[in-house]
Coordinates of C-alpha atoms and ligand atoms in Angstrom, one line a residue:
X1 CA 73.6 282.8 -24.3
X2 CA 71.6 283.0 -27.5
X3 CA 70.0 286.4 -27.9
X4 CA 68.6 286.8 -31.3
X5 CA 65.3 285.8 -33.0
X6 CA 64.9 285.3 -36.8
X7 CA 61.6 285.6 -38.8
X8 CA 61.0 284.2 -42.2
X9 CA 58.2 286.4 -43.8
X10 CA 57.1 284.7 -47.0
X11 CA 54.9 287.2 -48.8
X12 CA 53.0 287.3 -52.1
X13 CA 55.6 289.3 -54.1
X14 CA 58.7 288.8 -52.0
X15 CA 60.3 286.6 -49.4
X16 CA 61.8 288.4 -46.5
X17 CA 63.9 287.5 -43.5
X18 CA 64.4 289.7 -40.4
X19 CA 66.7 289.4 -37.4
X20 CA 65.6 290.9 -34.1
X21 CA 67.0 291.2 -30.6
X22 CA 64.9 289.5 -27.9
X23 CA 63.6 293.0 -27.0
X24 CA 62.2 293.4 -30.5
X25 CA 64.8 295.7 -31.9
X26 CA 65.2 295.1 -35.7
X27 CA 68.9 294.4 -36.5
X28 CA 68.7 293.6 -40.2
X29 CA 66.2 292.6 -42.9
X30 CA 66.6 291.3 -46.4
X31 CA 63.9 291.2 -49.1
X32 CA 64.0 289.1 -52.2
X33 CA 61.3 289.4 -54.9
X34 CA 60.3 286.6 -57.2
X35 CA 58.2 286.4 -60.4
X36 CA 54.5 286.1 -60.5
X37 CA 52.9 283.9 -63.1
X38 CA 49.5 284.6 -64.8
X39 CA 48.9 281.7 -67.1
X40 CA 45.3 282.7 -67.9
X41 CA 43.1 285.7 -67.0
X42 CA 42.2 285.5 -63.3
X43 CA 44.8 282.8 -62.6
X44 CA 47.9 283.4 -60.4
X45 CA 50.7 281.0 -59.7
X46 CA 54.1 280.8 -58.0
X47 CA 57.0 278.5 -58.9
X48 CA 57.7 276.6 -55.7
X49 CA 61.4 276.7 -56.4
X50 CA 61.3 280.5 -56.5
X51 CA 59.5 280.5 -53.1
X52 CA 62.1 278.2 -51.5
X53 CA 65.2 279.7 -53.1
X54 CA 64.2 283.3 -52.4
X55 CA 63.3 282.4 -48.7
X56 CA 66.6 280.6 -48.1
X57 CA 68.7 283.4 -49.7
X58 CA 66.8 286.1 -47.8
X59 CA 67.6 284.3 -44.6
X60 CA 71.3 283.9 -45.4
X61 CA 71.5 287.6 -46.5
X62 CA 69.7 288.9 -43.4
X63 CA 72.0 286.9 -41.1
X64 CA 75.1 288.0 -43.0
X65 CA 74.0 291.7 -42.9
X66 CA 73.3 291.5 -39.2
X67 CA 76.7 290.2 -38.3
X68 CA 75.1 287.8 -35.9
X69 CA 76.6 284.4 -35.4
X70 CA 74.0 281.8 -36.3
X71 CA 74.9 280.1 -33.0
X72 CA 73.4 283.2 -31.2
X73 CA 70.0 282.8 -32.9
X74 CA 67.8 281.3 -30.3
X75 CA 64.9 280.5 -32.6
X76 CA 63.2 281.0 -36.0
X77 CA 59.6 281.8 -36.6
X78 CA 57.8 281.4 -39.9
X79 CA 55.0 283.7 -41.2
X80 CA 53.5 283.6 -44.6
X81 CA 51.0 284.7 -47.3
X82 CA 47.9 282.7 -46.5
X83 CA 45.8 280.2 -48.5
X84 CA 48.4 279.7 -51.4
X85 CA 48.3 276.0 -52.1
X86 CA 51.1 273.5 -52.8
X87 CA 50.9 269.7 -53.5
X88 CA 54.1 267.7 -53.5
X89 CA 55.4 264.1 -53.7
X90 CA 56.1 262.8 -50.2
X91 CA 59.2 260.9 -51.3
X92 CA 60.9 263.3 -53.7
X93 CA 59.5 266.7 -52.5
X94 CA 58.8 267.6 -56.1
X95 CA 55.6 269.7 -56.5
X96 CA 52.7 268.9 -58.7
X97 CA 52.6 271.9 -60.9
X98 CA 53.0 275.5 -59.6
X99 CA 51.5 276.7 -56.3
X100 CA 48.0 278.2 -56.7
X101 CA 48.1 281.7 -55.2
X102 CA 45.4 283.0 -52.9
X103 CA 44.4 285.6 -55.5
X104 CA 43.7 282.9 -58.2
X105 CA 40.0 282.7 -59.2
X106 CA 40.2 279.4 -61.1
X107 CA 37.9 277.6 -58.6
X108 CA 35.1 280.2 -58.6
X109 CA 32.7 277.9 -60.3
X110 CA 33.4 275.1 -57.9
X111 CA 32.5 277.5 -55.1
X112 CA 29.4 278.7 -56.9
X113 CA 28.3 275.1 -57.0
X114 CA 28.9 274.6 -53.3
X115 CA 26.7 277.7 -52.6
X116 CA 24.0 276.5 -55.1
X117 CA 24.0 273.1 -53.3
X118 CA 23.2 274.9 -50.0
X119 CA 26.5 274.3 -48.3
X120 CA 27.2 277.9 -47.2
X121 CA 25.8 277.7 -43.7
X122 CA 27.6 274.5 -42.9
X123 CA 30.9 275.9 -44.2
X124 CA 30.3 279.1 -42.2
X125 CA 29.4 277.4 -39.0
X126 CA 32.3 275.0 -39.1
X127 CA 35.1 277.2 -40.5
X128 CA 34.0 280.8 -39.8
X129 CA 34.6 281.5 -43.5
X130 CA 32.3 282.8 -46.3
X131 CA 32.7 280.2 -49.1
X132 CA 35.2 281.6 -51.6
X133 CA 37.8 280.6 -54.2
X134 CA 40.3 282.5 -52.1
X135 CA 40.6 279.7 -49.5
X136 CA 42.8 276.6 -50.1
X137 CA 40.2 273.8 -50.1
X138 CA 38.9 274.1 -53.7
X139 CA 42.5 274.9 -54.9
X140 CA 43.6 271.5 -53.6
X141 CA 40.6 269.8 -55.1
X142 CA 41.5 271.4 -58.5
X143 CA 45.0 270.1 -58.3
X144 CA 43.9 266.5 -57.5
X145 CA 41.3 266.6 -60.3
X146 CA 43.4 268.3 -63.0
X147 CA 46.4 266.0 -62.5
X148 CA 44.3 262.9 -61.8
X149 CA 45.9 262.2 -58.4
X150 CA 43.0 261.1 -56.2
X151 CA 44.4 257.5 -55.8
X152 CA 47.9 258.7 -55.1
X153 CA 46.6 261.1 -52.5
X154 CA 44.6 258.3 -50.9
X155 CA 47.7 256.1 -50.8
X156 CA 49.6 258.7 -48.9
X157 CA 52.0 259.5 -51.7
X158 CA 51.2 263.3 -51.7
X159 CA 51.5 266.1 -49.2
X160 CA 49.2 269.2 -49.4
X161 CA 50.3 272.3 -47.6
X162 CA 50.2 276.1 -47.5
X163 CA 53.4 278.1 -47.7
X164 CA 54.3 277.3 -44.0
X165 CA 54.0 273.6 -44.5
X166 CA 56.0 273.7 -47.7
X167 CA 58.8 275.7 -46.1
X168 CA 58.9 273.4 -43.0
X169 CA 59.0 270.2 -45.1
X170 CA 61.8 271.6 -47.3
X171 CA 63.9 273.5 -44.7
X172 CA 63.7 271.5 -41.5
X173 CA 65.5 268.3 -40.6
X174 CA 63.3 265.2 -40.8
X175 CA 60.8 266.9 -43.2
X176 CA 57.9 267.4 -40.8
X177 CA 54.6 267.7 -42.6
X178 CA 52.9 270.3 -40.5
X179 CA 50.8 273.5 -40.5
X180 CA 49.7 275.7 -37.7
X181 CA 46.1 276.4 -36.7
X182 CA 46.1 280.0 -38.2
X183 CA 47.0 278.6 -41.6
X184 CA 44.8 275.6 -41.3
X185 CA 41.8 277.8 -40.6
X186 CA 42.1 279.4 -44.1
X187 CA 41.7 276.2 -46.0
X188 CA 37.9 275.9 -45.6
X189 CA 38.7 272.3 -44.4
X190 CA 39.4 273.0 -40.7
X191 CA 36.8 273.0 -38.0
X192 CA 37.4 276.0 -35.7
X193 CA 35.4 274.4 -32.8
X194 CA 37.1 270.9 -32.8
X195 CA 40.5 272.3 -34.0
X196 CA 40.8 269.5 -36.4
X197 CA 40.3 268.8 -40.1
X198 CA 36.5 268.3 -40.6
X199 CA 35.4 265.0 -42.1
X200 CA 32.1 266.5 -43.5
X201 CA 34.1 269.2 -45.3
X202 CA 36.7 266.7 -46.5
X203 CA 33.9 264.5 -47.9
X204 CA 32.2 267.5 -49.5
X205 CA 35.4 268.3 -51.5
X206 CA 36.6 264.7 -51.9
X207 CA 39.9 265.3 -50.1
X208 CA 41.6 262.4 -48.4
X209 CA 42.9 263.1 -44.9
X210 CA 46.2 261.2 -45.8
X211 CA 47.5 264.2 -47.8
X212 CA 46.8 266.8 -45.0
X213 CA 49.5 268.1 -42.6
X214 CA 49.4 267.7 -38.9
X215 CA 48.0 270.8 -37.3
X216 CA 50.4 272.2 -34.6
X217 CA 50.3 275.2 -32.2
X218 CA 51.4 278.6 -33.5
X219 CA 54.2 278.6 -30.9
X220 CA 56.3 275.6 -29.8
X221 CA 59.1 273.4 -31.2
X222 CA 58.4 272.2 -34.7
X223 CA 61.9 271.0 -35.7
X224 CA 65.4 272.1 -36.4
X225 CA 66.5 274.1 -39.4
X226 CA 68.5 272.0 -41.8
X227 CA 72.2 272.8 -40.9
X228 CA 73.0 273.0 -44.6
X229 CA 71.2 276.4 -44.7
X230 CA 73.1 278.4 -42.0
X231 CA 75.7 275.9 -41.0
X232 CA 73.8 275.1 -37.8
X233 CA 70.6 273.4 -36.7
X234 CA 68.5 276.2 -35.2
X235 CA 65.1 275.5 -33.5
X236 CA 62.1 276.5 -35.5
X237 CA 59.5 277.3 -32.9
X238 CA 56.6 279.3 -34.5
X239 CA 54.3 279.4 -37.5
X240 CA 51.5 281.9 -38.1
X241 CA 49.7 283.3 -41.1
X242 CA 50.8 286.9 -41.9
X243 CA 47.7 288.8 -40.4
X244 CA 47.8 286.6 -37.3
X245 CA 51.5 287.2 -36.8
X246 CA 50.9 290.9 -37.1
X247 CA 48.1 290.8 -34.5
X248 CA 50.6 289.1 -32.2
X249 CA 53.4 291.5 -33.1
X250 CA 51.1 294.4 -32.2
X251 CA 50.8 292.9 -28.8
X252 CA 47.0 292.6 -29.3
X253 CA 47.0 289.8 -26.6
X254 CA 43.8 290.6 -24.8
X255 CA 40.2 290.2 -25.9
X256 CA 39.0 293.4 -27.6
X257 CA 42.5 294.4 -28.8
X258 CA 42.5 295.4 -32.5
X259 CA 44.9 296.2 -35.3
X260 CA 44.7 297.4 -38.8
X261 CA 47.3 296.9 -41.5
X262 CA 47.3 299.5 -44.2
X263 CA 48.9 297.8 -47.3
X264 CA 47.5 297.4 -50.8
X265 CA 44.3 296.4 -49.0
X266 CA 43.7 296.8 -45.3
X267 CA 43.4 293.9 -42.9
X268 CA 41.7 294.5 -39.6
X269 CA 41.8 291.8 -36.9
X270 CA 40.3 291.9 -33.4
X271 CA 41.2 289.4 -30.7
X272 CA 37.9 287.9 -29.4
X273 CA 39.4 285.7 -26.7
X274 CA 38.8 282.0 -26.2
X275 CA 35.4 281.8 -28.0
X276 CA 34.8 282.2 -31.7
X277 CA 32.4 285.1 -32.4
X278 CA 30.2 284.3 -35.4
X279 CA 29.7 287.6 -37.3
X280 CA 26.3 289.0 -38.1
X281 CA 28.0 291.6 -40.3
X282 CA 29.8 289.6 -42.9
X283 CA 33.1 289.4 -41.2
X284 CA 35.2 286.3 -41.0
X285 CA 35.8 284.3 -37.9
X286 CA 39.4 283.1 -37.7
X287 CA 42.1 282.0 -35.3
X288 CA 44.3 284.6 -33.6
X289 CA 46.7 281.8 -32.7
X290 CA 46.9 278.6 -30.8
X291 CA 49.4 278.3 -27.9
X292 CA 49.7 275.4 -25.5
X293 CA 46.8 273.7 -27.3
X294 CA 44.6 276.7 -26.3
X295 CA 42.9 278.5 -29.2
X296 CA 42.5 282.3 -29.2
X297 CA 40.0 283.5 -31.9
X298 CA 39.7 286.7 -33.9
X299 CA 37.3 288.5 -36.2
X300 CA 38.8 289.6 -39.5
X301 CA 37.6 292.1 -42.1
X302 CA 39.4 293.6 -45.1
X303 CA 39.2 296.7 -47.3
X304 CA 39.9 295.7 -50.9
X305 CA 41.2 299.2 -51.9
X306 CA 43.5 300.5 -49.2
X307 CA 46.9 301.7 -50.4
X308 CA 45.8 300.6 -53.9
X309 CA 43.6 303.7 -54.0
X310 CA 46.8 305.7 -53.7
X311 CA 48.4 303.7 -56.4
X312 CA 45.4 304.5 -58.6
X313 CA 46.0 308.3 -58.0
X314 CA 49.6 307.7 -59.1
X315 CA 49.3 305.2 -62.0
X316 CA 45.9 306.0 -63.5
X317 CA 45.0 309.6 -62.6
X318 CA 48.7 310.5 -62.5
X319 CA 48.0 313.4 -60.1
X320 CA 50.9 312.3 -57.8
X321 CA 54.4 310.8 -58.5
X322 CA 54.8 309.1 -55.1
X323 CA 52.4 307.8 -52.5
X324 CA 53.9 310.0 -49.8
X325 CA 52.9 313.2 -51.7
X326 CA 49.3 312.6 -50.8
X327 CA 50.1 313.7 -47.2
X328 CA 51.4 317.2 -48.3
X329 CA 48.5 317.6 -50.7
X330 CA 45.9 316.6 -48.1
X331 CA 47.3 319.0 -45.5
X332 CA 47.5 321.9 -48.0
X333 CA 43.8 322.4 -47.7
X334 CA 41.4 322.5 -44.7
X335 CA 39.1 319.8 -46.0
X336 CA 37.9 318.0 -49.1
X337 CA 35.2 320.7 -49.6
X338 CA 32.5 318.0 -49.5
X339 CA 34.2 315.7 -52.0
X340 CA 34.0 311.9 -51.3
X341 CA 35.8 309.1 -53.2
X342 CA 34.2 305.6 -52.8
X343 CA 37.0 303.4 -54.2
X344 CA 34.6 300.5 -54.9
X345 CA 36.5 299.6 -58.1
X346 CA 35.9 295.9 -57.6
X347 CA 32.8 296.2 -55.5
X348 CA 32.6 296.7 -51.7
X349 CA 33.5 294.1 -49.1
X350 CA 32.5 294.0 -45.4
X351 CA 30.2 295.3 -44.1
X352 CA 28.5 296.2 -47.4
X353 CA 29.2 293.1 -49.6
X354 CA 28.0 294.6 -52.8
X355 CA 29.9 293.3 -55.8
X356 CA 27.9 295.6 -58.1
X357 CA 29.1 298.9 -56.5
X358 CA 31.6 300.9 -58.5
X359 CA 34.1 303.7 -57.9
X360 CA 32.4 307.0 -57.3
X361 CA 33.8 310.5 -57.0
X362 CA 31.0 312.8 -55.8
X363 CA 30.4 316.3 -54.4
X364 CA 32.7 318.1 -56.7
X365 CA 32.4 321.8 -57.5
X366 CA 34.2 324.1 -59.9
X367 CA 36.9 324.7 -57.3
X368 CA 37.7 321.0 -56.8
X369 CA 41.4 320.2 -57.5
X370 CA 43.8 317.4 -57.2
X371 CA 44.5 318.2 -53.5
X372 CA 40.8 317.6 -52.7
X373 CA 40.8 314.3 -54.6
X374 CA 44.0 313.1 -53.0
X375 CA 42.6 314.0 -49.6
X376 CA 39.3 312.3 -50.4
X377 CA 41.3 309.1 -51.3
X378 CA 43.1 309.1 -48.0
X379 CA 39.9 309.8 -46.1
X380 CA 38.2 306.9 -48.0
X381 CA 40.8 304.4 -46.6
X382 CA 40.0 305.7 -43.1
X383 CA 36.2 305.6 -43.6
X384 CA 36.2 302.1 -44.9
X385 CA 38.3 301.0 -41.9
X386 CA 35.9 302.8 -39.6
X387 CA 33.0 300.9 -41.1
X388 CA 34.8 297.6 -40.5
X389 CA 35.5 298.6 -36.9
X390 CA 31.8 299.4 -36.4
X391 CA 30.9 296.0 -37.7
X392 CA 33.4 294.3 -35.3
X393 CA 32.1 296.4 -32.4
X394 CA 28.5 295.4 -33.3
X395 CA 29.5 291.7 -33.3
X396 CA 31.3 292.0 -30.0
X397 CA 29.0 294.5 -28.3
X398 CA 31.9 296.7 -27.3
X399 CA 33.9 299.4 -29.0
X400 CA 37.7 299.0 -28.8
X401 CA 39.7 301.5 -26.8
X402 CA 42.4 302.1 -29.3
X403 CA 43.6 301.0 -32.7
X404 CA 47.1 299.7 -33.4
X405 CA 48.3 300.3 -36.9
X406 CA 51.0 299.1 -39.3
X407 CA 51.7 298.6 -43.0
X408 CA 53.1 300.9 -45.7
X409 CA 50.3 303.5 -45.7
X410 CA 50.4 303.8 -41.9
X411 CA 53.5 306.0 -42.5
X412 CA 51.0 308.7 -43.6
X413 CA 50.4 310.8 -40.5
X414 CA 47.5 312.7 -42.1
X415 CA 45.7 309.3 -42.7
X416 CA 46.4 308.2 -39.2
X417 CA 45.2 311.4 -37.6
X418 CA 42.0 311.3 -39.7
X419 CA 41.5 307.6 -38.7
X420 CA 41.7 308.7 -35.0
X421 CA 39.3 311.5 -35.7
X422 CA 36.7 309.5 -37.6
X423 CA 36.7 306.5 -35.2
X424 CA 37.0 308.7 -32.1
X425 CA 39.6 306.5 -30.5
X426 CA 43.4 306.9 -30.3
X427 CA 45.5 305.4 -33.2
X428 CA 48.8 304.0 -32.1
X429 CA 51.8 303.4 -34.4
X430 CA 54.6 301.2 -33.2
X431 CA 58.4 301.8 -33.6
X432 CA 58.8 298.6 -35.6
X433 CA 56.3 298.7 -38.6
X434 CA 57.4 295.2 -39.6
X435 CA 54.9 293.8 -37.1
X436 CA 54.3 290.6 -39.1
X437 CA 58.0 289.6 -38.9
X438 CA 58.1 290.8 -35.3
X439 CA 55.1 288.7 -34.4
X440 CA 56.7 285.6 -35.9
X441 CA 59.9 286.3 -34.0
X442 CA 58.0 286.9 -30.7
X443 CA 56.0 283.7 -31.1
X444 CA 59.3 281.9 -31.8
X445 CA 60.8 283.4 -28.7
X446 CA 57.9 282.2 -26.7
X447 CA 58.1 278.7 -28.2
X448 CA 61.8 278.5 -27.5
X449 CA 61.5 279.7 -23.8
X450 CA 63.2 283.0 -24.4
X451 CA 60.0 284.5 -22.9
X452 CA 58.4 282.6 -20.1
X453 CA 54.9 284.0 -20.6
X454 CA 52.6 285.5 -23.3
X455 CA 52.6 288.8 -21.5
X456 CA 56.4 288.9 -21.5
X457 CA 56.4 288.9 -25.4
X458 CA 54.7 292.3 -25.2
X459 CA 58.0 293.9 -24.3
X460 CA 59.0 293.4 -27.9
X461 CA 56.3 296.0 -28.9
X462 CA 57.1 299.7 -28.5
X463 CA 55.0 302.7 -29.2
X464 CA 56.3 305.4 -31.6
X465 CA 53.4 307.8 -32.0
X466 CA 49.8 308.1 -30.7
X467 CA 47.2 310.1 -32.7
X468 CA 44.6 311.4 -30.4
X469 CA 41.1 312.2 -31.8
X470 CA 40.7 315.9 -32.3
X471 CA 37.5 316.2 -34.4
X472 CA 34.4 317.5 -32.6
X473 CA 31.5 315.1 -32.5
X474 CA 29.2 317.2 -34.7
X475 CA 31.8 317.4 -37.5
X476 CA 32.6 313.6 -37.2
X477 CA 28.9 312.7 -37.5
X478 CA 28.5 315.1 -40.5
X479 CA 31.5 313.6 -42.3
X480 CA 30.3 310.0 -41.7
X481 CA 26.8 310.9 -42.9
X482 CA 28.4 312.3 -46.1
X483 CA 30.5 309.2 -46.5
X484 CA 27.5 306.8 -46.1
X485 CA 25.5 308.9 -48.5
X486 CA 28.3 308.6 -51.1
X487 CA 28.5 304.8 -50.4
X488 CA 24.7 304.6 -51.2
X489 CA 25.3 306.3 -54.5
X490 CA 28.1 303.8 -55.3
X491 CA 26.1 300.8 -54.5
X492 CA 24.4 298.6 -57.1
X493 CA 25.8 300.7 -60.0
X494 CA 27.0 297.9 -62.2
X495 CA 23.9 295.7 -62.0
X496 CA 22.1 295.5 -65.4
Ligands
LIG1 P1 51.7 295.3 -49.3 O1 52.3 294.6 -48.2 O2 50.3 295.1 -49.5 O3 52.5 295.2 -50.6 P2 52.8 297.7 -48.0 O4 52.5 297.5 -46.6 O5 54.2 297.6 -48.6 O6 51.8 296.8 -48.9 O7 52.2 299.2 -48.4 C1 52.2 299.6 -49.7 C2 50.9 300.4 -50.0 O8 50.9 301.6 -49.2 C3 50.8 300.9 -51.4 O9 49.5 300.6 -51.9 C4 51.1 302.4 -51.4 O10 50.3 303.1 -52.3 C5 50.7 302.7 -49.9 N1 51.5 303.8 -49.4 C6 52.9 303.7 -49.1 N2 53.3 304.8 -48.5 C7 52.2 305.6 -48.4 C8 52.0 307.0 -47.9 N3 53.0 307.7 -47.4 N4 50.8 307.5 -48.0 C9 49.7 306.8 -48.5 N5 49.9 305.5 -49.0 C10 51.1 305.0 -48.9

């Protein structure tokens, strides 16, 4: 009997592979970094060969470290950095140029034009997205224009895909040209309501349907791994974008369940059930996943400066050597003494959406020291996340009962306790913090029949610690008032 599940977690700076037991226990993981390319200011690219080679070697290494016989791997799931855009030749597999990474701003003007032409509402209604260069649609258009490939694309000679499509085409037998609904919904070409590529949007950007992948469920048989990779054809039975996989790995399976990932930025997703909720508060509407043809939707919001605020303390202010030191510093004092840091270094996102706000450190007195600033930085991560949660609750008309957390900075127990205090709901940290890989593995297990129901996958999730709110309501309100006052001071600063 096969008993293991493998996840390929293709990220922005590294490719990772993780081997789990069917009860969600992590057996081994291997991470392989690859170079980033910045050909011009604001441009970011990946060499497609690096992505493929690093992912294949991470898988081989993780399997070898685990000591598991590939014959005992029941299924493989793929999860990936979203929006990054590849275009390749359908016959040879050779890519047209490098992949354009989600962070790349080269199509900003194209998006400005769409907005000036009054297309924002249509894009929002159909895709759930706020038009931005971040999403794949304009990146694909750029590749077609720059390399003069419109005719070739129309003749079916080219394949477009995000990382998941690219990996499936190159790593699976029979080269399936597919993507799943969670990745498709980040292209700005996919209609959330019809669950298909949208002809109006394709026309708007001049993209021929012939180059687009088939949109499949997030869980279910996609194909067999090329036996040349592990010496055996293993079923590949799941695809999901990283944040969606993490929502699944956190067992946020019911409407109202919510998770926050504390990485460089923070990503909060809430399961909104079988209906898309169109946000009134500047959040994105997205897929949670699609299983058995049935879509589950989510609301998504992000904090630009999450763990990056801690990196700023370390690299620019140089008041810490390691991120983990902030916890000792923060707990060495009873409070920030009224100091607030609004890390609006690149503006503020949801729910404020003010690109003119700038970083603000306010409320200092003669006694303010590095511990206060470090604590204010951690609290700022929690305050920003609390604001996102309020926006989600307002859109859904209901506050969540608890918050599931993961990501590098969720290791900071002071931050997690403060998050519980300031949102007044319990914060729950799981045993396996690699929830993205775990989610892909669980989706794969479901797709391969290792689990017979959605609910059964939840046994792969196990609680480690629960942080219970301890702050009294008056203090909580006072702290939030101070934070929102500080946000007001940060707003609009950089406008001429
Ligand atoms: P990403 O996937 O975005 O690279 P990770 O999930 O690996 O991010 O988390 C790394 C981020 O978390 C960094 O920005 C780092 O500053 C922050 N971080 C890591 N450990 C801690 C900690 N103990 N306390 C606060 N922040 C931390």
